[in-house]
C-alpha positions as a LaTeX table, in Angstrom:
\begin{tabular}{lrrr}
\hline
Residue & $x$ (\AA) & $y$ (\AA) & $z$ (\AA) \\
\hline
Unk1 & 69.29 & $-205.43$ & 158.41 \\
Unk2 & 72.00 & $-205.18$ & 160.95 \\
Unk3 & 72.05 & $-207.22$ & 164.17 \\
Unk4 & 74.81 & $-207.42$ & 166.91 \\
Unk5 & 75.65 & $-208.32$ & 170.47 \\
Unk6 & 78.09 & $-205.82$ & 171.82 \\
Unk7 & 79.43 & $-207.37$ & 175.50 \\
Unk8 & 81.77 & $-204.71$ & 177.46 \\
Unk9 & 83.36 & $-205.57$ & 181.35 \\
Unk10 & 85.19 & $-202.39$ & 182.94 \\
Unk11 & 86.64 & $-202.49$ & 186.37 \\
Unk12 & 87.36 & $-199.40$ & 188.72 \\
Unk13 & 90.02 & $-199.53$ & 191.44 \\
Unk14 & 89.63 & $-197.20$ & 193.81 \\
Unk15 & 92.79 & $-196.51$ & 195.66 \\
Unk16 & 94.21 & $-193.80$ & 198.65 \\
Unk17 & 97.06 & $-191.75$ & 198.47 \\
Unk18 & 99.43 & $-194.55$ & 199.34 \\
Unk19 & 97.77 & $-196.22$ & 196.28 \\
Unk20 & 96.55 & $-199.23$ & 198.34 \\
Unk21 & 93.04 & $-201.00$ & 197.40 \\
Unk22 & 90.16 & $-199.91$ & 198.85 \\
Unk23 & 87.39 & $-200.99$ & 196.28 \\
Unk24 & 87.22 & $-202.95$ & 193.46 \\
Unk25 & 83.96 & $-202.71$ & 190.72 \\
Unk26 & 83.00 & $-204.40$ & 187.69 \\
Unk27 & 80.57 & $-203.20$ & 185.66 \\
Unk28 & 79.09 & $-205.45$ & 183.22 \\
Unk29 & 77.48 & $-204.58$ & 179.91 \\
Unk30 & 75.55 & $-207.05$ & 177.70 \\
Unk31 & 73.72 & $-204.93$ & 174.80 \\
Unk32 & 71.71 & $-206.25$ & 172.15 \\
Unk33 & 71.40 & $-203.66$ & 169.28 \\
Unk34 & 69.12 & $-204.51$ & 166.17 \\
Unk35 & 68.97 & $-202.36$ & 162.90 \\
Unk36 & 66.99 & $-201.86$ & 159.58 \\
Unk37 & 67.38 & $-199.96$ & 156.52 \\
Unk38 & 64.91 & $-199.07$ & 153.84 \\
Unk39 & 65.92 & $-197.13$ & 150.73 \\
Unk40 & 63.67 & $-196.26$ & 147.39 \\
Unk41 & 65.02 & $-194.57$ & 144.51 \\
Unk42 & 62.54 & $-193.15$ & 141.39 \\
Unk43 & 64.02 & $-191.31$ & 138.20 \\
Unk44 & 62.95 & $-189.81$ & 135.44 \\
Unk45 & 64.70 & $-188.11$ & 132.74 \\
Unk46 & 63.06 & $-186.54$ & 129.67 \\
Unk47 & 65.22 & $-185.35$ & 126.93 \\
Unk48 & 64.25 & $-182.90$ & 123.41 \\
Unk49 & 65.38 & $-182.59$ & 120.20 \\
Unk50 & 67.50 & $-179.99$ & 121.08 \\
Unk51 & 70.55 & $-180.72$ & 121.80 \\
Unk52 & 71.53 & $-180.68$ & 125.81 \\
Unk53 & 67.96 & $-179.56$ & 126.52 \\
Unk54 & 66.29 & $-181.75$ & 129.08 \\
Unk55 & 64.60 & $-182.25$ & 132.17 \\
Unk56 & 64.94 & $-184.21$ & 135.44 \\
Unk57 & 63.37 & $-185.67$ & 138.25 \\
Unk58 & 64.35 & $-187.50$ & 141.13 \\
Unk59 & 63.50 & $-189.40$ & 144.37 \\
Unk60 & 64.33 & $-191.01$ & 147.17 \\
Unk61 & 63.19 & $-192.07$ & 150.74 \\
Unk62 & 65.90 & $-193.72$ & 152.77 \\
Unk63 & 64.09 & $-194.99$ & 156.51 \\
Unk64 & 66.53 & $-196.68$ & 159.50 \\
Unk65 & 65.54 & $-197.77$ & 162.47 \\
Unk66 & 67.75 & $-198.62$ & 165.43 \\
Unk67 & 66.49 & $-201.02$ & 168.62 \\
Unk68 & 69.56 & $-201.12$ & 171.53 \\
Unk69 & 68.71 & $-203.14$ & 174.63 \\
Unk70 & 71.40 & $-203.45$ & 177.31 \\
Unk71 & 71.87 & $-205.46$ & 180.78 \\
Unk72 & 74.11 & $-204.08$ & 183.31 \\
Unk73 & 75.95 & $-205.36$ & 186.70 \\
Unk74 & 77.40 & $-203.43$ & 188.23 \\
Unk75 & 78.91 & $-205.23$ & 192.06 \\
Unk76 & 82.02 & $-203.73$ & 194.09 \\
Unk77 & 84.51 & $-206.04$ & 196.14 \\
Unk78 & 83.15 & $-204.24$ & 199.42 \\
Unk79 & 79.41 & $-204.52$ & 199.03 \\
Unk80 & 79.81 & $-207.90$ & 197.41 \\
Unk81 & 75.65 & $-208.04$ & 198.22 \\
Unk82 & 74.60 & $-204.93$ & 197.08 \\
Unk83 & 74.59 & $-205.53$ & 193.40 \\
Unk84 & 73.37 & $-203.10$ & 191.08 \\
Unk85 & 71.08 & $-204.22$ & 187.73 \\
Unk86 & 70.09 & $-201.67$ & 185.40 \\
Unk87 & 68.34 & $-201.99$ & 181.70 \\
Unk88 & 68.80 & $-199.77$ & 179.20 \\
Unk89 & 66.32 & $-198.99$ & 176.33 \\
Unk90 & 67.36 & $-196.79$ & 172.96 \\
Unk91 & 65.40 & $-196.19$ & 170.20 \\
Unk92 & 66.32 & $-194.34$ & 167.01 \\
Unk93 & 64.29 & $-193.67$ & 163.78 \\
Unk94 & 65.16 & $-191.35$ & 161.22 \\
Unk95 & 63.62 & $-190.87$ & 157.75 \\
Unk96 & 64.58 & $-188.71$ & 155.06 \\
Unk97 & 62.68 & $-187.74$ & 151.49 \\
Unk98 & 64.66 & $-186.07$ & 149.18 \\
Unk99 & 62.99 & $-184.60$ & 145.79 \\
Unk100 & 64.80 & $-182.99$ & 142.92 \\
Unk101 & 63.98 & $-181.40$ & 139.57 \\
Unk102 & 66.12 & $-179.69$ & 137.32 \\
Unk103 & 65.61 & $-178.32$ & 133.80 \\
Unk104 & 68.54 & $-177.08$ & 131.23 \\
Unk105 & 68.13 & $-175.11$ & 127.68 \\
Unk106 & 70.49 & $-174.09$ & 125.91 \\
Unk107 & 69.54 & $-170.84$ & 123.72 \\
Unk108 & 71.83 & $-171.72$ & 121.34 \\
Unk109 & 75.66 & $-173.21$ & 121.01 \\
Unk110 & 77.15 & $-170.45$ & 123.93 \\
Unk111 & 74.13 & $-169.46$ & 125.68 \\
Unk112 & 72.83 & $-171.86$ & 128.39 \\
Unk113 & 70.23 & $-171.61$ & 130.75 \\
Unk114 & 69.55 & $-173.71$ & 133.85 \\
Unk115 & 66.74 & $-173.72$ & 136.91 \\
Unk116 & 65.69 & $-176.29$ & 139.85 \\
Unk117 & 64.43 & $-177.47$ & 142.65 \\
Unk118 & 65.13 & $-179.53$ & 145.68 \\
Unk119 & 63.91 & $-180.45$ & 149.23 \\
Unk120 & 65.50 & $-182.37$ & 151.86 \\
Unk121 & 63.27 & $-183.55$ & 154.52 \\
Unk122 & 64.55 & $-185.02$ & 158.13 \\
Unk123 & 62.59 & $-186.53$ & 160.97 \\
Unk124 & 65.00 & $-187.86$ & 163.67 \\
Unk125 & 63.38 & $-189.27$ & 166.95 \\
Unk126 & 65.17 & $-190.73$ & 169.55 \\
Unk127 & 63.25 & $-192.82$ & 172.56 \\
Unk128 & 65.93 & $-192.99$ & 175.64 \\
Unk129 & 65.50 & $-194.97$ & 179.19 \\
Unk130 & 67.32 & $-196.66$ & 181.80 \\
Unk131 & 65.65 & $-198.82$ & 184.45 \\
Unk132 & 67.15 & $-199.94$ & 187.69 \\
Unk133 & 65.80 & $-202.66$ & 189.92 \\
Unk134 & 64.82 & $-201.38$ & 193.36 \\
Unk135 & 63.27 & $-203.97$ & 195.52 \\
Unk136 & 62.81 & $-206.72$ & 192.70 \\
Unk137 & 61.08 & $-203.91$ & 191.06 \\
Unk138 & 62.04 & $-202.09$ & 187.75 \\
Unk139 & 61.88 & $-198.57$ & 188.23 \\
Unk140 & 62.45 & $-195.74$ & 185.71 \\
Unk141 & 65.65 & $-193.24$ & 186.63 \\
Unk142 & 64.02 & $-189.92$ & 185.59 \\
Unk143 & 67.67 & $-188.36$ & 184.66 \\
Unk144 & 67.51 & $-190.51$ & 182.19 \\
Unk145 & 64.51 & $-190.94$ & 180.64 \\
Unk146 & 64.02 & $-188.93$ & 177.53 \\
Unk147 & 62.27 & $-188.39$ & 174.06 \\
Unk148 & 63.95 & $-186.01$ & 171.06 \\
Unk149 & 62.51 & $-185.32$ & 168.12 \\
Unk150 & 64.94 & $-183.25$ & 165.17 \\
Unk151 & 63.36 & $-182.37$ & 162.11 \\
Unk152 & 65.10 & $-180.19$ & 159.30 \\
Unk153 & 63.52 & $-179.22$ & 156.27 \\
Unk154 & 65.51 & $-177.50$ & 153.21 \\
Unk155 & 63.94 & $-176.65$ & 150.74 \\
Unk156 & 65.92 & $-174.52$ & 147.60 \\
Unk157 & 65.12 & $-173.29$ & 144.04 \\
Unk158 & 68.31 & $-172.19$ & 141.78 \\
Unk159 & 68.72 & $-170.16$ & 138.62 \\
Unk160 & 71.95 & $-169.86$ & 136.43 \\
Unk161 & 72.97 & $-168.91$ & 133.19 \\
Unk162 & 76.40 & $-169.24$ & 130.87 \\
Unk163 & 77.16 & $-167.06$ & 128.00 \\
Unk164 & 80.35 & $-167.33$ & 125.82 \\
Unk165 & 81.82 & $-165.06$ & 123.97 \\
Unk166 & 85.15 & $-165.77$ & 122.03 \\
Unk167 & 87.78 & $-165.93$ & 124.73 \\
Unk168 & 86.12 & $-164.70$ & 127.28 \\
Unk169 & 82.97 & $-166.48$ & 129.20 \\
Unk170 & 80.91 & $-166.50$ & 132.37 \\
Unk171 & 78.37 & $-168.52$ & 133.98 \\
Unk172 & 75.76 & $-166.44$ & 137.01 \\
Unk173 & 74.25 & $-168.31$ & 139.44 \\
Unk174 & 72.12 & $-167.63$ & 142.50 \\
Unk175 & 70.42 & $-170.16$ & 144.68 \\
Unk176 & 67.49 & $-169.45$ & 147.37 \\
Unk177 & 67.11 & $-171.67$ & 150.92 \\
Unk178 & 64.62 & $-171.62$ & 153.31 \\
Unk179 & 65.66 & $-173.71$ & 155.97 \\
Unk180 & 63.45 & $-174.86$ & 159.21 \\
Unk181 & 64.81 & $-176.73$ & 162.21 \\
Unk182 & 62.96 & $-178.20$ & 165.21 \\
Unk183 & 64.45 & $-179.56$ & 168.13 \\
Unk184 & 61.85 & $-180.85$ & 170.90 \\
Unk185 & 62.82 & $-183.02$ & 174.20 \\
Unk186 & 59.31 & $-184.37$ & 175.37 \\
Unk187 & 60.40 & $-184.95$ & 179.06 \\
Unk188 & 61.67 & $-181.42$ & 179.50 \\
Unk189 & 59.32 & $-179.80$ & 177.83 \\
Unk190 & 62.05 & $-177.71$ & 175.60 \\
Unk191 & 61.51 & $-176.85$ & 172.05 \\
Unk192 & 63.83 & $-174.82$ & 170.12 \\
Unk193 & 62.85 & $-173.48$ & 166.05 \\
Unk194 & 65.25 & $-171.72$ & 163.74 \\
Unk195 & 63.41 & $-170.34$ & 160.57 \\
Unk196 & 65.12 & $-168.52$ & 158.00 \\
Unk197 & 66.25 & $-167.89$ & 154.18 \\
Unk198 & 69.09 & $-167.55$ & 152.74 \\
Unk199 & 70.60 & $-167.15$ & 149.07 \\
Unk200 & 73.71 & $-168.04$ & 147.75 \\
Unk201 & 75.30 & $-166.32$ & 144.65 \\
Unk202 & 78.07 & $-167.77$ & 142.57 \\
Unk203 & 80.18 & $-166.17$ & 139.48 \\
Unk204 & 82.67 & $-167.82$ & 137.16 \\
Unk205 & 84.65 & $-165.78$ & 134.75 \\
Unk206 & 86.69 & $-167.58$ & 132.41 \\
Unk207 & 89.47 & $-166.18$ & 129.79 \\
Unk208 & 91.41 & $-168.09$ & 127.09 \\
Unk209 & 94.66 & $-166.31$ & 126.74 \\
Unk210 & 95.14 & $-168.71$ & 124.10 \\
Unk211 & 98.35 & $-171.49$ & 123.38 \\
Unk212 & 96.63 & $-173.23$ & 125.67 \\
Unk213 & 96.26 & $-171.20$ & 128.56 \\
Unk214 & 93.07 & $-170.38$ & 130.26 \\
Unk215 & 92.35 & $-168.53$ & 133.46 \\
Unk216 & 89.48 & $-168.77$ & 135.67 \\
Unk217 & 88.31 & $-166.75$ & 138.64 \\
Unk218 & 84.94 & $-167.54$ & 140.73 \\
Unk219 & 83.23 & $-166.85$ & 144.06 \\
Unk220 & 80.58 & $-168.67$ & 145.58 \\
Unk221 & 78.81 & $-168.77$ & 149.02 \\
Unk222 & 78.54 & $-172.20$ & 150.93 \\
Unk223 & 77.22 & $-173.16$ & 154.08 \\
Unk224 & 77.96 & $-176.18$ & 156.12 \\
Unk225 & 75.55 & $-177.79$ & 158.42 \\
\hline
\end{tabular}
Protein backbone atom coordinates (compact mmCIF):
# COMPACT_ATOMS: atom_id res chain seq x y z
CA UNK A 1 0.00 0.00 0.00
CA UNK A 2 1.33 3.36 -0.84
CA UNK A 3 -0.30 6.61 0.31
CA UNK A 4 0.94 10.28 -0.16
CA UNK A 5 0.02 13.94 -0.18
CA UNK A 6 1.94 15.66 -2.89
CA UNK A 7 1.32 19.78 -2.32
CA UNK A 8 2.91 21.95 -5.34
CA UNK A 9 2.51 26.22 -5.49
CA UNK A 10 3.88 27.73 -8.93
CA UNK A 11 3.66 31.37 -9.69
CA UNK A 12 3.69 33.04 -13.26
CA UNK A 13 4.86 36.62 -13.79
CA UNK A 14 3.80 37.98 -16.65
CA UNK A 15 5.89 40.86 -17.74
CA UNK A 16 6.22 43.49 -21.09
CA UNK A 17 9.12 44.18 -22.97
CA UNK A 18 10.47 46.63 -20.44
CA UNK A 19 10.09 43.60 -18.07
CA UNK A 20 7.71 45.49 -15.72
CA UNK A 21 4.75 43.46 -13.84
CA UNK A 22 1.71 43.17 -15.32
CA UNK A 23 0.22 39.93 -13.68
CA UNK A 24 1.03 37.85 -11.06
CA UNK A 25 -0.65 33.94 -10.65
CA UNK A 26 -0.41 31.27 -8.25
CA UNK A 27 -1.53 28.14 -8.94
CA UNK A 28 -2.09 25.86 -6.17
CA UNK A 29 -1.96 22.09 -6.19
CA UNK A 30 -3.05 19.85 -3.27
CA UNK A 31 -3.13 16.03 -4.62
CA UNK A 32 -3.94 13.13 -2.70
CA UNK A 33 -2.62 9.94 -4.46
CA UNK A 34 -3.41 6.41 -2.89
CA UNK A 35 -1.83 3.04 -4.12
CA UNK A 36 -2.07 -0.82 -3.79
CA UNK A 37 -0.14 -3.72 -4.83
CA UNK A 38 -1.05 -7.34 -5.05
CA UNK A 39 1.47 -9.99 -6.10
CA UNK A 40 1.03 -14.09 -6.13
CA UNK A 41 3.72 -16.33 -6.99
CA UNK A 42 3.07 -20.47 -7.60
CA UNK A 43 6.02 -22.95 -8.53
CA UNK A 44 6.47 -26.14 -9.30
CA UNK A 45 9.43 -28.06 -10.20
CA UNK A 46 9.52 -31.79 -10.96
CA UNK A 47 12.80 -33.43 -11.36
CA UNK A 48 13.80 -37.45 -12.84
CA UNK A 49 16.24 -39.77 -12.29
CA UNK A 50 18.10 -38.62 -14.99
CA UNK A 51 20.41 -36.45 -14.41
CA UNK A 52 19.54 -32.56 -15.45
CA UNK A 53 16.20 -33.82 -16.80
CA UNK A 54 13.30 -31.89 -15.37
CA UNK A 55 10.39 -29.89 -15.72
CA UNK A 56 9.00 -26.47 -14.66
CA UNK A 57 6.18 -24.44 -14.01
CA UNK A 58 5.55 -21.11 -12.96
CA UNK A 59 3.13 -18.28 -11.98
CA UNK A 60 2.43 -15.14 -11.13
CA UNK A 61 -0.29 -12.34 -11.05
CA UNK A 62 1.02 -9.00 -9.92
CA UNK A 63 -2.39 -6.31 -9.70
CA UNK A 64 -1.75 -2.25 -8.79
CA UNK A 65 -4.07 0.10 -8.52
CA UNK A 66 -3.51 3.85 -8.42
CA UNK A 67 -6.35 6.55 -6.95
CA UNK A 68 -4.89 10.48 -7.54
CA UNK A 69 -7.27 13.22 -6.40
CA UNK A 70 -6.09 16.83 -6.74
CA UNK A 71 -7.45 20.47 -5.68
CA UNK A 72 -6.37 23.38 -7.62
CA UNK A 73 -6.39 27.41 -7.22
CA UNK A 74 -5.50 28.97 -9.44
CA UNK A 75 -6.07 33.36 -8.66
CA UNK A 76 -3.98 36.19 -10.58
CA UNK A 77 -2.97 39.60 -8.82
CA UNK A 78 -5.36 41.42 -11.43
CA UNK A 79 -8.57 39.44 -11.14
CA UNK A 80 -7.96 38.97 -7.44
CA UNK A 81 -12.04 37.80 -7.61
CA UNK A 82 -12.05 35.66 -10.34
CA UNK A 83 -10.54 32.61 -8.81
CA UNK A 84 -10.28 29.52 -10.59
CA UNK A 85 -11.01 25.83 -8.69
CA UNK A 86 -10.53 22.81 -10.57
CA UNK A 87 -10.53 18.89 -9.34
CA UNK A 88 -8.73 16.45 -10.83
CA UNK A 89 -9.58 12.68 -10.90
CA UNK A 90 -6.89 9.76 -12.13
CA UNK A 91 -7.35 6.36 -12.04
CA UNK A 92 -4.89 3.62 -12.99
CA UNK A 93 -5.20 -0.25 -12.84
CA UNK A 94 -3.00 -2.57 -14.40
CA UNK A 95 -2.79 -6.37 -14.00
CA UNK A 96 -0.47 -8.72 -15.38
CA UNK A 97 -0.48 -12.89 -15.43
CA UNK A 98 2.51 -14.35 -16.41
CA UNK A 99 2.71 -18.35 -17.00
CA UNK A 100 5.78 -20.36 -17.77
CA UNK A 101 6.72 -23.97 -18.46
CA UNK A 102 9.84 -25.31 -19.48
CA UNK A 103 11.10 -28.88 -19.92
CA UNK A 104 15.00 -30.03 -20.39
CA UNK A 105 16.45 -33.72 -21.39
CA UNK A 106 19.46 -34.40 -21.87
CA UNK A 107 20.01 -37.44 -24.46
CA UNK A 108 22.97 -38.25 -22.95
CA UNK A 109 26.31 -36.46 -21.34
CA UNK A 110 26.74 -33.87 -24.74
CA UNK A 111 23.42 -33.96 -26.21
CA UNK A 112 20.76 -31.69 -24.61
CA UNK A 113 17.46 -30.88 -25.52
CA UNK A 114 15.22 -28.06 -24.30
CA UNK A 115 11.37 -26.70 -25.13
CA UNK A 116 8.82 -24.08 -23.43
CA UNK A 117 6.32 -21.98 -23.04
CA UNK A 118 5.34 -18.59 -21.82
CA UNK A 119 2.58 -15.88 -21.87
CA UNK A 120 2.60 -12.46 -20.66
CA UNK A 121 -0.71 -10.92 -20.25
CA UNK A 122 -1.34 -6.91 -19.74
CA UNK A 123 -4.53 -5.01 -19.05
CA UNK A 124 -3.74 -1.29 -18.41
CA UNK A 125 -6.80 1.10 -17.93
CA UNK A 126 -6.53 4.49 -17.16
CA UNK A 127 -9.83 6.67 -15.95
CA UNK A 128 -8.81 10.58 -16.53
CA UNK A 129 -11.01 13.89 -15.53
CA UNK A 130 -10.76 17.34 -14.54
CA UNK A 131 -13.69 19.33 -13.17
CA UNK A 132 -13.92 23.06 -12.89
CA UNK A 133 -16.46 24.97 -10.86
CA UNK A 134 -18.65 27.21 -13.01
CA UNK A 135 -21.33 28.93 -11.10
CA UNK A 136 -20.87 26.90 -7.73
CA UNK A 137 -21.33 24.08 -10.05
CA UNK A 138 -18.78 21.26 -10.93
CA UNK A 139 -18.65 20.83 -14.46
CA UNK A 140 -16.67 18.29 -16.54
CA UNK A 141 -13.88 19.99 -19.12
CA UNK A 142 -14.43 17.61 -22.09
CA UNK A 143 -10.57 18.13 -23.28
CA UNK A 144 -9.92 16.40 -20.58
CA UNK A 145 -11.98 13.80 -19.82
CA UNK A 146 -10.79 10.45 -20.97
CA UNK A 147 -10.76 6.54 -20.63
CA UNK A 148 -7.64 4.19 -22.12
CA UNK A 149 -7.55 0.85 -22.06
CA UNK A 150 -3.82 -1.04 -23.25
CA UNK A 151 -3.77 -4.60 -23.35
CA UNK A 152 -0.71 -6.71 -24.69
CA UNK A 153 -0.66 -10.26 -24.88
CA UNK A 154 2.67 -12.37 -25.72
CA UNK A 155 2.47 -15.40 -25.93
CA UNK A 156 5.89 -17.67 -27.13
CA UNK A 157 6.89 -21.39 -27.42
CA UNK A 158 10.86 -22.12 -27.84
CA UNK A 159 12.88 -25.11 -28.97
CA UNK A 160 16.75 -25.59 -28.64
CA UNK A 161 19.19 -28.13 -28.69
CA UNK A 162 23.21 -28.50 -27.71
CA UNK A 163 25.43 -31.10 -29.06
CA UNK A 164 29.19 -31.48 -28.17
CA UNK A 165 31.60 -32.90 -29.85
CA UNK A 166 35.32 -32.90 -28.60
CA UNK A 167 36.46 -29.34 -29.09
CA UNK A 168 34.04 -28.16 -30.97
CA UNK A 169 30.16 -27.55 -29.80
CA UNK A 170 26.94 -25.76 -30.65
CA UNK A 171 23.71 -25.08 -29.16
CA UNK A 172 20.35 -24.11 -32.01
CA UNK A 173 17.69 -22.29 -30.86
CA UNK A 174 14.56 -20.77 -32.35
CA UNK A 175 11.75 -19.10 -30.51
CA UNK A 176 8.07 -18.27 -31.94
CA UNK A 177 5.89 -14.90 -30.72
CA UNK A 178 2.64 -13.99 -31.44
CA UNK A 179 2.12 -10.76 -30.08
CA UNK A 180 -1.41 -8.71 -29.85
CA UNK A 181 -1.76 -5.09 -28.79
CA UNK A 182 -4.91 -3.02 -28.19
CA UNK A 183 -5.05 0.47 -27.59
CA UNK A 184 -8.74 1.96 -27.11
CA UNK A 185 -9.61 5.73 -25.85
CA UNK A 186 -13.43 5.43 -24.92
CA UNK A 187 -14.13 9.24 -25.29
CA UNK A 188 -12.72 9.42 -28.78
CA UNK A 189 -13.87 6.55 -29.97
CA UNK A 190 -10.18 5.41 -31.35
CA UNK A 191 -9.00 1.91 -31.28
CA UNK A 192 -5.82 0.86 -32.70
CA UNK A 193 -4.74 -3.39 -32.96
CA UNK A 194 -1.36 -4.68 -34.02
CA UNK A 195 -1.43 -8.56 -34.57
CA UNK A 196 1.46 -10.39 -35.63
CA UNK A 197 4.21 -13.31 -35.23
CA UNK A 198 7.41 -13.34 -35.13
CA UNK A 199 10.41 -15.90 -34.53
CA UNK A 200 13.62 -15.43 -33.28
CA UNK A 201 16.63 -17.75 -34.11
CA UNK A 202 19.80 -17.97 -32.11
CA UNK A 203 23.24 -20.02 -32.82
CA UNK A 204 26.25 -20.53 -30.57
CA UNK A 205 29.34 -22.16 -31.88
CA UNK A 206 31.93 -22.84 -29.50
CA UNK A 207 35.73 -24.14 -30.11
CA UNK A 208 38.37 -25.17 -27.53
CA UNK A 209 41.66 -24.39 -29.10
CA UNK A 210 42.91 -25.91 -26.09
CA UNK A 211 45.71 -24.46 -23.15
CA UNK A 212 42.94 -22.89 -22.10
CA UNK A 213 41.63 -21.01 -24.81
CA UNK A 214 38.16 -21.18 -26.11
CA UNK A 215 36.38 -19.15 -28.74
CA UNK A 216 32.83 -18.50 -29.13
CA UNK A 217 30.76 -16.91 -31.87
CA UNK A 218 26.75 -16.48 -31.71
CA UNK A 219 23.88 -14.54 -33.28
CA UNK A 220 20.60 -14.03 -31.97
CA UNK A 221 17.52 -11.85 -32.79
CA UNK A 222 15.98 -9.57 -29.98
CA UNK A 223 13.31 -7.24 -29.89
CA UNK A 224 12.67 -4.48 -27.48
CA UNK A 225 9.30 -3.24 -26.57
Amino acid sequence: RDNGDNFASNIYFDRDEDLNLLNQTTRIDNEDEQGKNYEIDLSYEKTFQEKGRKWTIDGKYIARTDRERSEITEASTNNPFDTLFQRVFNDENQSRWLFQTDYVHPFSKNVNFETGFRANLRDIRNNYAVEQLENENWEVLDEFDDSLQYVENVIAAYVQAGHQVDWFSYQLGLRMEHTLIETEAASEGIRNTKNYVDFFPSVFLSFDAGKGNTFQISYSRRLSR
